[in-house]
Amino acid sequence: MDLYEKTVNKNYVYKGKIIKVRRDDAMLPNGNTAVREVVEHTGGVAILATDNDCVYMVEQFRYPFEEVILELPAGKLNENENPKECAARELKEETGLTCATLKYIGCFYPSPGYALESLHIYVAEGLSKGKSKLDPDEFLNVKKIKLSEIRKLIETNVIKDAKTVIALLYYFNYLCKE
Amino acid sequence: MDLYEKTVNKNYVYKGKIIKVRRDDAMLPNGNTAVREVVEHTGGVAILATDNDCVYMVEQFRYPFEEVILELPAGKLNENENPKECAARELKEETGLTCATLKYIGCFYPSPGYALESLHIYVAEGLSKGKSKLDPDEFLNVKKIKLSEIRKLIETNVIKDAKTVIALLYYFNYLCKE
């Protein structure tokens, strides 16, 4: 079956600080038209920084959920920023760490039904500790946690953040030497 | 460090078909205020329906990316719908399958920085084939793919959809008997 939908009208209904929102009309494969809502976001990076049998995590308040959650260090891409440079920058800003190697795992779509947002995931190794430097409206706690403990925190659904679960389970499946 | 942010003003800037968008003012841990954008979504389910060494996948056009991607069967929760009932309903609608058991894996946040959206993931087993019944504006192709092939498609980043990667890597890590 041909699945392609063609944009008929592209209409911005909100242009904000980190997102833009469109309410488009699209022509469906059967010739009918339908409303398609799109949230545009510049995308982001997440970094699995690992040191022997541990990984660096951050505790962060996530405003939409009004909840402090445990995530990998991560951040938003600046306009036209290279994802690998963004990963090195965010790792340094959030944890103070610099790394000898940044290995690319892949690009993932957190919510492709409505969000034009891509997340790039990296594994950082060869870590050196420096001083963190957070954005003025960013607050977080850094934690170094054993991989064996993280494995349980994912199994029991304590860790809920999608990029964090993807990066760690990818690591356990394909990269971990254990 | 105390990480809590307090809502000062809650302002809806868009109320649409599948999302609502807020532009709030929040008080940060240091007493300053900042803009916080929130996309509200009722959330969804994804179903890993497995039959011996295969899994049922769907090819679907994702309008934001203008791309056909490979995903698990999935769908949006109706207002106040029970996630497990939604999972059984969506599996039937998209693939025609009914199942003897639906095991809950967990709840994940695809984009907790700005999206108030939770995804509930289930494993469906004991499958029986019936007739699919798609929504009028929904078009997709169902594919039955070997788990060994899926394992490679994730490793090589061909599969990009977050819920699909989470469900399958969770399955490979914790549930698969192989």
mmCIF file of C-alpha atoms in Angstrom:
data_model
loop_
_atom_site.group_PDB
_atom_site.id
_atom_site.type_symbol
_atom_site.label_atom_id
_atom_site.label_comp_id
_atom_site.label_asym_id
_atom_site.label_seq_id
_atom_site.Cartn_x
_atom_site.Cartn_y
_atom_site.Cartn_z
ATOM 1 C CA MET A 1 0.000 0.000 0.000
ATOM 2 C CA ASP A 2 1.211 3.517 -0.807
ATOM 3 C CA LEU A 3 1.488 5.302 2.526
ATOM 4 C CA TYR A 4 2.642 8.780 1.509
ATOM 5 C CA GLU A 5 0.813 11.895 2.796
ATOM 6 C CA LYS A 6 1.258 15.210 0.992
ATOM 7 C CA THR A 7 1.304 18.567 2.774
ATOM 8 C CA VAL A 8 -1.510 20.816 1.491
ATOM 9 C CA ASN A 9 -1.072 23.701 3.958
ATOM 10 C CA LYS A 10 1.653 24.354 6.519
ATOM 11 C CA ASN A 11 0.453 26.633 9.330
ATOM 12 C CA TYR A 12 2.436 27.685 12.381
ATOM 13 C CA VAL A 13 0.159 28.158 15.389
ATOM 14 C CA TYR A 14 2.895 28.734 17.994
ATOM 15 C CA LYS A 15 6.550 29.744 17.877
ATOM 16 C CA GLY A 16 8.141 29.513 21.299
ATOM 17 C CA LYS A 17 11.433 29.176 23.092
ATOM 18 C CA ILE A 18 12.213 25.501 22.495
ATOM 19 C CA ILE A 19 9.331 24.361 20.270
ATOM 20 C CA LYS A 20 7.323 25.489 17.255
ATOM 21 C CA VAL A 21 3.883 24.017 16.631
ATOM 22 C CA ARG A 22 2.198 23.506 13.254
ATOM 23 C CA ARG A 23 -1.349 22.566 12.362
ATOM 24 C CA ASP A 24 -1.142 21.392 8.753
ATOM 25 C CA ASP A 25 -3.620 19.996 6.281
ATOM 26 C CA ALA A 26 -2.360 16.850 4.587
ATOM 27 C CA MET A 27 -3.682 14.794 1.697
ATOM 28 C CA LEU A 28 -3.953 11.127 2.657
ATOM 29 C CA PRO A 29 -3.239 8.099 0.437
ATOM 30 C CA ASN A 30 -7.004 7.791 -0.260
ATOM 31 C CA GLY A 31 -7.283 11.424 -1.445
ATOM 32 C CA ASN A 32 -9.040 12.732 1.685
ATOM 33 C CA THR A 33 -7.504 15.534 3.718
ATOM 34 C CA ALA A 34 -6.775 15.426 7.448
ATOM 35 C CA VAL A 35 -5.315 17.716 10.111
ATOM 36 C CA ARG A 36 -1.736 16.834 11.078
ATOM 37 C CA GLU A 37 -0.176 18.475 14.151
ATOM 38 C CA VAL A 38 3.604 18.785 14.324
ATOM 39 C CA VAL A 39 5.859 19.912 17.181
ATOM 40 C CA GLU A 40 9.210 21.081 15.810
ATOM 41 C CA HIS A 41 12.236 20.798 18.087
ATOM 42 C CA THR A 42 15.919 21.152 17.160
ATOM 43 C CA GLY A 43 16.630 17.720 18.651
ATOM 44 C CA GLY A 44 19.137 16.672 21.216
ATOM 45 C CA VAL A 45 21.898 14.382 22.373
ATOM 46 C CA ALA A 46 22.358 11.932 25.252
ATOM 47 C CA ILE A 47 25.710 10.660 26.483
ATOM 48 C CA LEU A 48 26.449 7.334 28.155
ATOM 49 C CA ALA A 49 29.697 8.196 29.945
ATOM 50 C CA THR A 50 31.177 5.021 31.330
ATOM 51 C CA ASP A 51 34.109 4.438 33.599
ATOM 52 C CA ASN A 52 34.948 0.808 34.414
ATOM 53 C CA ASP A 53 31.678 -0.671 35.618
ATOM 54 C CA CYS A 54 29.904 2.642 36.331
ATOM 55 C CA VAL A 55 27.909 5.228 34.403
ATOM 56 C CA TYR A 56 27.325 8.915 35.127
ATOM 57 C CA MET A 57 23.657 9.830 35.582
ATOM 58 C CA VAL A 58 21.860 13.071 36.414
ATOM 59 C CA GLU A 59 18.827 13.671 38.577
ATOM 60 C CA GLN A 60 16.728 16.420 37.056
ATOM 61 C CA PHE A 61 13.331 17.990 37.684
ATOM 62 C CA ARG A 62 11.164 17.488 34.618
ATOM 63 C CA TYR A 63 8.590 20.235 34.626
ATOM 64 C CA PRO A 64 5.858 18.539 32.522
ATOM 65 C CA PHE A 65 5.707 15.612 34.988
ATOM 66 C CA GLU A 66 6.512 17.695 38.125
ATOM 67 C CA GLU A 67 8.905 14.905 38.998
ATOM 68 C CA VAL A 68 12.641 14.435 39.576
ATOM 69 C CA ILE A 69 13.854 11.671 37.273
ATOM 70 C CA LEU A 70 17.112 9.846 36.646
ATOM 71 C CA GLU A 71 18.592 10.316 33.165
ATOM 72 C CA LEU A 72 21.800 10.231 31.234
ATOM 73 C CA PRO A 73 23.471 13.604 30.719
ATOM 74 C CA ALA A 74 21.727 15.164 27.735
ATOM 75 C CA GLY A 75 20.898 18.419 26.073
ATOM 76 C CA LYS A 76 19.314 20.310 23.250
ATOM 77 C CA LEU A 77 21.111 20.975 19.983
ATOM 78 C CA ASN A 78 21.723 24.624 19.244
ATOM 79 C CA GLU A 79 20.601 25.734 15.774
ATOM 80 C CA ASN A 80 22.971 24.100 13.208
ATOM 81 C CA GLU A 81 25.157 22.581 15.936
ATOM 82 C CA ASN A 82 27.003 19.352 15.122
ATOM 83 C CA PRO A 83 25.577 16.573 17.353
ATOM 84 C CA LYS A 84 29.000 15.228 18.357
ATOM 85 C CA GLU A 85 30.181 18.684 19.458
ATOM 86 C CA CYS A 86 26.904 19.122 21.304
ATOM 87 C CA ALA A 87 27.476 15.806 23.107
ATOM 88 C CA ALA A 88 30.969 16.837 24.258
ATOM 89 C CA ARG A 89 29.659 20.259 25.334
ATOM 90 C CA GLU A 90 26.666 18.913 27.265
ATOM 91 C CA LEU A 91 28.720 16.223 28.998
ATOM 92 C CA LYS A 92 31.160 18.890 30.189
ATOM 93 C CA GLU A 93 28.446 21.366 31.212
ATOM 94 C CA GLU A 94 26.369 18.860 33.176
ATOM 95 C CA THR A 95 29.009 16.631 34.753
ATOM 96 C CA GLY A 96 32.357 18.390 34.296
ATOM 97 C CA LEU A 97 33.639 15.380 32.355
ATOM 98 C CA THR A 98 35.704 15.440 29.193
ATOM 99 C CA CYS A 99 36.273 12.244 27.201
ATOM 100 C CA ALA A 100 38.907 10.682 24.948
ATOM 101 C CA THR A 101 36.359 8.999 22.624
ATOM 102 C CA LEU A 102 32.732 9.589 21.688
ATOM 103 C CA LYS A 103 31.226 6.622 19.839
ATOM 104 C CA TYR A 104 27.986 7.202 17.911
ATOM 105 C CA ILE A 105 25.205 4.695 18.614
ATOM 106 C CA GLY A 106 22.464 6.205 16.489
ATOM 107 C CA CYS A 107 19.593 8.578 15.986
ATOM 108 C CA PHE A 108 16.154 7.941 17.470
ATOM 109 C CA TYR A 109 12.700 9.516 17.125
ATOM 110 C CA PRO A 110 11.115 9.902 20.570
ATOM 111 C CA SER A 111 7.582 10.589 19.321
ATOM 112 C CA PRO A 112 7.363 10.363 15.517
ATOM 113 C CA GLY A 113 3.556 10.580 15.453
ATOM 114 C CA TYR A 114 3.643 14.330 16.098
ATOM 115 C CA ALA A 115 7.181 15.453 17.050
ATOM 116 C CA LEU A 116 9.859 16.386 14.520
ATOM 117 C CA GLU A 117 12.623 15.684 17.010
ATOM 118 C CA SER A 118 15.712 13.449 16.720
ATOM 119 C CA LEU A 119 17.920 12.268 19.558
ATOM 120 C CA HIS A 120 21.541 11.357 18.914
ATOM 121 C CA ILE A 121 23.127 8.943 21.353
ATOM 122 C CA TYR A 122 26.834 8.608 22.122
ATOM 123 C CA VAL A 123 29.032 6.458 24.350
ATOM 124 C CA ALA A 124 31.850 8.451 26.002
ATOM 125 C CA GLU A 125 34.965 6.696 27.269
ATOM 126 C CA GLY A 126 38.357 7.731 28.552
ATOM 127 C CA LEU A 127 36.868 10.202 31.036
ATOM 128 C CA SER A 128 38.649 13.043 32.868
ATOM 129 C CA LYS A 129 36.997 15.065 35.596
ATOM 130 C CA GLY A 130 36.803 18.876 35.455
ATOM 131 C CA LYS A 131 34.316 21.461 36.618
ATOM 132 C CA SER A 132 30.664 21.508 35.468
ATOM 133 C CA LYS A 133 29.046 24.700 34.145
ATOM 134 C CA LEU A 134 25.261 24.605 34.006
ATOM 135 C CA ASP A 135 22.918 26.929 32.117
ATOM 136 C CA PRO A 136 21.427 29.618 34.393
ATOM 137 C CA ASP A 137 17.993 27.922 34.496
ATOM 138 C CA GLU A 138 19.328 24.353 34.832
ATOM 139 C CA PHE A 139 19.629 22.466 38.130
ATOM 140 C CA LEU A 140 20.703 18.865 38.557
ATOM 141 C CA ASN A 141 22.541 16.343 40.726
ATOM 142 C CA VAL A 142 25.216 14.111 39.202
ATOM 143 C CA LYS A 143 25.371 10.467 40.341
ATOM 144 C CA LYS A 144 27.828 7.737 39.471
ATOM 145 C CA ILE A 145 25.989 4.409 39.437
ATOM 146 C CA LYS A 146 27.119 0.818 38.854
ATOM 147 C CA LEU A 147 26.014 -0.693 35.546
ATOM 148 C CA SER A 148 24.717 -3.769 37.397
ATOM 149 C CA GLU A 149 22.480 -1.479 39.473
ATOM 150 C CA ILE A 150 21.308 0.414 36.340
ATOM 151 C CA ARG A 151 20.366 -2.898 34.736
ATOM 152 C CA LYS A 152 17.961 -3.520 37.642
ATOM 153 C CA LEU A 153 16.614 0.054 37.618
ATOM 154 C CA ILE A 154 15.597 -0.402 33.974
ATOM 155 C CA GLU A 155 14.135 -3.871 34.494
ATOM 156 C CA THR A 156 11.944 -2.577 37.344
ATOM 157 C CA ASN A 157 10.915 0.525 35.322
ATOM 158 C CA VAL A 158 12.416 2.970 37.846
ATOM 159 C CA ILE A 159 14.192 4.621 34.893
ATOM 160 C CA LYS A 160 11.502 5.976 32.585
ATOM 161 C CA ASP A 161 13.330 8.389 30.294
ATOM 162 C CA ALA A 162 13.286 6.997 26.737
ATOM 163 C CA LYS A 163 16.740 8.145 25.551
ATOM 164 C CA THR A 164 18.315 6.821 28.764
ATOM 165 C CA VAL A 165 16.669 3.408 28.412
ATOM 166 C CA ILE A 166 17.589 3.174 24.717
ATOM 167 C CA ALA A 167 21.236 4.096 25.285
ATOM 168 C CA LEU A 168 21.728 1.723 28.210
ATOM 169 C CA LEU A 169 19.870 -1.243 26.740
ATOM 170 C CA TYR A 170 21.734 -0.747 23.458
ATOM 171 C CA TYR A 171 24.971 -0.757 25.438
ATOM 172 C CA PHE A 172 24.031 -3.927 27.344
ATOM 173 C CA ASN A 173 22.941 -5.702 24.145
ATOM 174 C CA TYR A 174 25.639 -4.778 21.688
ATOM 175 C CA LEU A 175 28.630 -3.110 23.335
ATOM 176 C CA CYS A 176 29.130 -4.313 26.878
ATOM 177 C CA LYS A 177 32.003 -6.770 27.348
ATOM 178 C CA GLU A 178 30.465 -8.423 30.450
ATOM 179 C CA MET B 1 20.369 20.218 45.784
ATOM 180 C CA ASP B 2 16.640 20.954 45.831
ATOM 181 C CA LEU B 3 15.485 20.673 42.229
ATOM 182 C CA TYR B 4 11.782 21.503 42.458
ATOM 183 C CA GLU B 5 10.213 24.119 40.157
ATOM 184 C CA LYS B 6 6.889 25.684 41.103
ATOM 185 C CA THR B 7 4.241 26.678 38.534
ATOM 186 C CA VAL B 8 3.505 30.417 38.743
ATOM 187 C CA ASN B 9 1.198 30.707 35.713
ATOM 188 C CA LYS B 10 -0.308 27.998 33.523
ATOM 189 C CA ASN B 11 -1.239 29.313 30.067
ATOM 190 C CA TYR B 12 -2.656 27.297 27.189
ATOM 191 C CA VAL B 13 -1.481 28.691 23.855
ATOM 192 C CA TYR B 14 -2.925 25.929 21.637
ATOM 193 C CA LYS B 15 -5.602 23.269 22.047
ATOM 194 C CA GLY B 16 -5.681 20.925 19.074
ATOM 195 C CA LYS B 17 -6.727 17.486 17.955
ATOM 196 C CA ILE B 18 -4.054 15.342 19.596
ATOM 197 C CA ILE B 19 -1.987 17.880 21.576
ATOM 198 C CA LYS B 20 -2.427 20.880 23.849
ATOM 199 C CA VAL B 21 0.428 23.326 24.312
ATOM 200 C CA ARG B 22 1.181 25.421 27.402
ATOM 201 C CA ARG B 23 3.598 28.252 27.941
ATOM 202 C CA ASP B 24 3.933 28.483 31.724
ATOM 203 C CA ASP B 25 5.972 30.624 34.069
ATOM 204 C CA ALA B 26 7.798 28.589 36.690
ATOM 205 C CA MET B 27 9.779 29.532 39.775
ATOM 206 C CA LEU B 28 13.195 27.896 39.758
ATOM 207 C CA PRO B 29 15.101 26.523 42.789
ATOM 208 C CA ASN B 30 17.106 29.786 42.956
ATOM 209 C CA GLY B 31 13.930 31.939 43.098
ATOM 210 C CA ASN B 32 14.165 33.215 39.509
ATOM 211 C CA THR B 33 11.318 32.622 37.079
ATOM 212 C CA ALA B 34 11.626 30.995 33.662
ATOM 213 C CA VAL B 35 9.360 30.075 30.756
ATOM 214 C CA ARG B 36 8.493 26.364 30.588
ATOM 215 C CA GLU B 37 6.796 24.980 27.478
ATOM 216 C CA VAL B 38 4.701 21.832 27.815
ATOM 217 C CA VAL B 39 3.063 19.673 25.145
ATOM 218 C CA GLU B 40 0.196 17.672 26.659
ATOM 219 C CA HIS B 41 -0.694 14.360 25.021
ATOM 220 C CA THR B 42 -2.963 11.609 26.366
ATOM 221 C CA GLY B 43 -0.134 9.076 25.932
ATOM 222 C CA GLY B 44 -0.074 5.786 24.138
ATOM 223 C CA VAL B 45 0.710 2.118 24.044
ATOM 224 C CA ALA B 46 3.017 -0.112 22.005
ATOM 225 C CA ILE B 47 2.655 -3.864 21.669
ATOM 226 C CA LEU B 48 5.390 -6.426 21.048
ATOM 227 C CA ALA B 49 3.337 -9.281 19.598
ATOM 228 C CA THR B 50 5.543 -12.325 19.332
ATOM 229 C CA ASP B 51 4.941 -15.680 17.764
ATOM 230 C CA ASN B 52 7.755 -18.227 18.054
ATOM 231 C CA ASP B 53 10.827 -16.384 16.770
ATOM 232 C CA CYS B 54 8.967 -13.563 14.977
ATOM 233 C CA VAL B 55 7.433 -10.204 15.849
ATOM 234 C CA TYR B 56 4.664 -8.258 14.112
ATOM 235 C CA MET B 57 5.760 -4.827 12.881
ATOM 236 C CA VAL B 58 3.991 -2.053 10.988
ATOM 237 C CA GLU B 59 5.287 0.272 8.304
ATOM 238 C CA GLN B 60 3.733 3.676 8.729
ATOM 239 C CA PHE B 61 4.163 7.128 7.206
ATOM 240 C CA ARG B 62 5.170 9.558 9.936
ATOM 241 C CA TYR B 63 4.085 12.982 8.829
ATOM 242 C CA PRO B 64 6.574 15.097 10.857
ATOM 243 C CA PHE B 65 9.534 13.300 9.225
ATOM 244 C CA GLU B 66 7.826 12.728 5.821
ATOM 245 C CA GLU B 67 9.178 9.211 6.085
ATOM 246 C CA VAL B 68 7.833 5.647 6.216
ATOM 247 C CA ILE B 69 9.256 3.973 9.309
ATOM 248 C CA LEU B 70 9.124 0.525 10.873
ATOM 249 C CA GLU B 71 7.479 0.366 14.303
ATOM 250 C CA LEU B 72 5.666 -1.932 16.650
ATOM 251 C CA PRO B 73 1.873 -1.734 16.526
ATOM 252 C CA ALA B 74 0.937 1.234 18.714
ATOM 253 C CA GLY B 75 -1.703 3.821 19.338
ATOM 254 C CA LYS B 76 -2.971 6.745 21.296
ATOM 255 C CA LEU B 77 -4.921 6.350 24.510
ATOM 256 C CA ASN B 78 -8.459 7.642 24.373
ATOM 257 C CA GLU B 79 -9.401 9.993 27.245
ATOM 258 C CA ASN B 80 -9.559 7.868 30.458
ATOM 259 C CA GLU B 81 -8.901 4.629 28.589
ATOM 260 C CA ASN B 82 -7.171 1.819 30.466
ATOM 261 C CA PRO B 83 -3.733 1.213 28.835
ATOM 262 C CA LYS B 84 -4.133 -2.559 28.741
ATOM 263 C CA GLU B 85 -7.503 -2.320 26.991
ATOM 264 C CA CYS B 86 -5.980 0.213 24.607
ATOM 265 C CA ALA B 87 -3.148 -2.226 23.835
ATOM 266 C CA ALA B 88 -5.575 -5.054 23.002
ATOM 267 C CA ARG B 89 -7.696 -2.674 20.896
ATOM 268 C CA GLU B 90 -4.770 -1.212 18.936
ATOM 269 C CA LEU B 91 -3.214 -4.620 18.296
ATOM 270 C CA LYS B 92 -6.529 -5.833 16.847
ATOM 271 C CA GLU B 93 -7.139 -2.665 14.816
ATOM 272 C CA GLU B 94 -3.681 -2.493 13.266
ATOM 273 C CA THR B 95 -2.826 -6.171 12.739
ATOM 274 C CA GLY B 96 -6.057 -8.130 13.238
ATOM 275 C CA LEU B 97 -4.393 -10.073 16.060
ATOM 276 C CA THR B 98 -5.947 -11.008 19.377
ATOM 277 C CA CYS B 99 -3.798 -12.407 22.169
ATOM 278 C CA ALA B 100 -4.104 -14.781 25.136
ATOM 279 C CA THR B 101 -1.771 -12.752 27.398
ATOM 280 C CA LEU B 102 -0.623 -9.133 27.595
ATOM 281 C CA LYS B 103 2.377 -8.702 29.889
ATOM 282 C CA TYR B 104 3.175 -5.159 31.079
ATOM 283 C CA ILE B 105 6.807 -4.075 30.639
ATOM 284 C CA GLY B 106 6.523 -0.514 31.869
ATOM 285 C CA CYS B 107 5.843 3.142 31.298
ATOM 286 C CA PHE B 108 8.301 5.427 29.519
ATOM 287 C CA TYR B 109 8.603 9.170 28.912
ATOM 288 C CA PRO B 110 9.578 9.842 25.286
ATOM 289 C CA SER B 111 10.542 13.485 25.763
ATOM 290 C CA PRO B 112 10.255 14.547 29.416
ATOM 291 C CA GLY B 113 11.917 17.930 28.830
ATOM 292 C CA TYR B 114 8.755 19.361 27.264
ATOM 293 C CA ALA B 115 6.212 16.581 26.616
ATOM 294 C CA LEU B 116 3.712 15.346 29.190
ATOM 295 C CA GLU B 117 3.330 12.024 27.412
ATOM 296 C CA SER B 118 3.692 8.450 28.743
ATOM 297 C CA LEU B 119 4.047 5.313 26.679
ATOM 298 C CA HIS B 120 2.958 1.961 28.085
ATOM 299 C CA ILE B 121 4.606 -1.104 26.622
ATOM 300 C CA TYR B 122 3.185 -4.640 26.536
ATOM 301 C CA VAL B 123 4.287 -8.053 25.289
ATOM 302 C CA ALA B 124 1.456 -9.996 23.630
ATOM 303 C CA GLU B 125 1.621 -13.770 23.343
ATOM 304 C CA GLY B 126 -0.756 -16.560 22.365
ATOM 305 C CA LEU B 127 -1.750 -14.817 19.143
ATOM 306 C CA SER B 128 -4.783 -15.555 16.937
ATOM 307 C CA LYS B 129 -5.304 -13.929 13.553
ATOM 308 C CA GLY B 130 -8.488 -12.022 12.684
ATOM 309 C CA LYS B 131 -9.305 -9.029 10.513
ATOM 310 C CA SER B 132 -7.716 -5.586 11.050
ATOM 311 C CA LYS B 133 -9.869 -2.438 11.235
ATOM 312 C CA LEU B 134 -7.934 0.803 10.842
ATOM 313 C CA ASP B 135 -9.058 4.314 11.681
ATOM 314 C CA PRO B 136 -10.288 6.209 8.598
ATOM 315 C CA ASP B 137 -7.130 8.373 8.416
ATOM 316 C CA GLU B 138 -4.680 5.563 9.221
ATOM 317 C CA PHE B 139 -2.712 3.617 6.594
ATOM 318 C CA LEU B 140 -0.081 0.973 7.281
ATOM 319 C CA ASN B 141 1.503 -2.275 6.143
ATOM 320 C CA VAL B 142 1.872 -5.175 8.570
ATOM 321 C CA LYS B 143 5.081 -7.234 8.443
ATOM 322 C CA LYS B 144 6.097 -10.334 10.346
ATOM 323 C CA ILE B 145 9.850 -10.232 10.959
ATOM 324 C CA LYS B 146 12.283 -12.655 12.613
ATOM 325 C CA LEU B 147 13.610 -11.516 15.984
ATOM 326 C CA SER B 148 17.174 -12.252 14.816
ATOM 327 C CA GLU B 149 16.621 -9.844 11.897
ATOM 328 C CA ILE B 150 15.106 -7.210 14.225
ATOM 329 C CA ARG B 151 18.146 -7.461 16.473
ATOM 330 C CA LYS B 152 20.310 -6.406 13.497
ATOM 331 C CA LEU B 153 17.916 -3.655 12.388
ATOM 332 C CA ILE B 154 18.245 -2.055 15.827
ATOM 333 C CA GLU B 155 22.016 -2.477 16.000
ATOM 334 C CA THR B 156 22.420 -0.751 12.616
ATOM 335 C CA ASN B 157 19.966 2.027 13.584
ATOM 336 C CA VAL B 158 17.504 1.191 10.779
ATOM 337 C CA ILE B 159 14.770 1.165 13.442
ATOM 338 C CA LYS B 160 14.578 4.668 14.888
ATOM 339 C CA ASP B 161 11.259 4.762 16.732
ATOM 340 C CA ALA B 162 11.925 5.087 20.475
ATOM 341 C CA LYS B 163 9.069 2.929 21.839
ATOM 342 C CA THR B 164 9.920 0.177 19.353
ATOM 343 C CA VAL B 165 13.601 0.155 20.318
ATOM 344 C CA ILE B 166 12.789 0.216 24.047
ATOM 345 C CA ALA B 167 10.290 -2.652 23.816
ATOM 346 C CA LEU B 168 12.526 -4.875 21.712
ATOM 347 C CA LEU B 169 15.770 -4.222 23.599
ATOM 348 C CA TYR B 170 13.919 -4.765 26.884
ATOM 349 C CA TYR B 171 12.643 -8.050 25.497
ATOM 350 C CA PHE B 172 16.114 -9.149 24.349
ATOM 351 C CA ASN B 173 17.688 -8.188 27.692
ATOM 352 C CA TYR B 174 15.179 -9.470 30.203
ATOM 353 C CA LEU B 175 12.521 -11.702 28.656
ATOM 354 C CA CYS B 176 13.858 -13.593 25.656
ATOM 355 C CA LYS B 177 14.630 -17.254 26.287
ATOM 356 C CA GLU B 178 17.248 -17.480 23.524
#
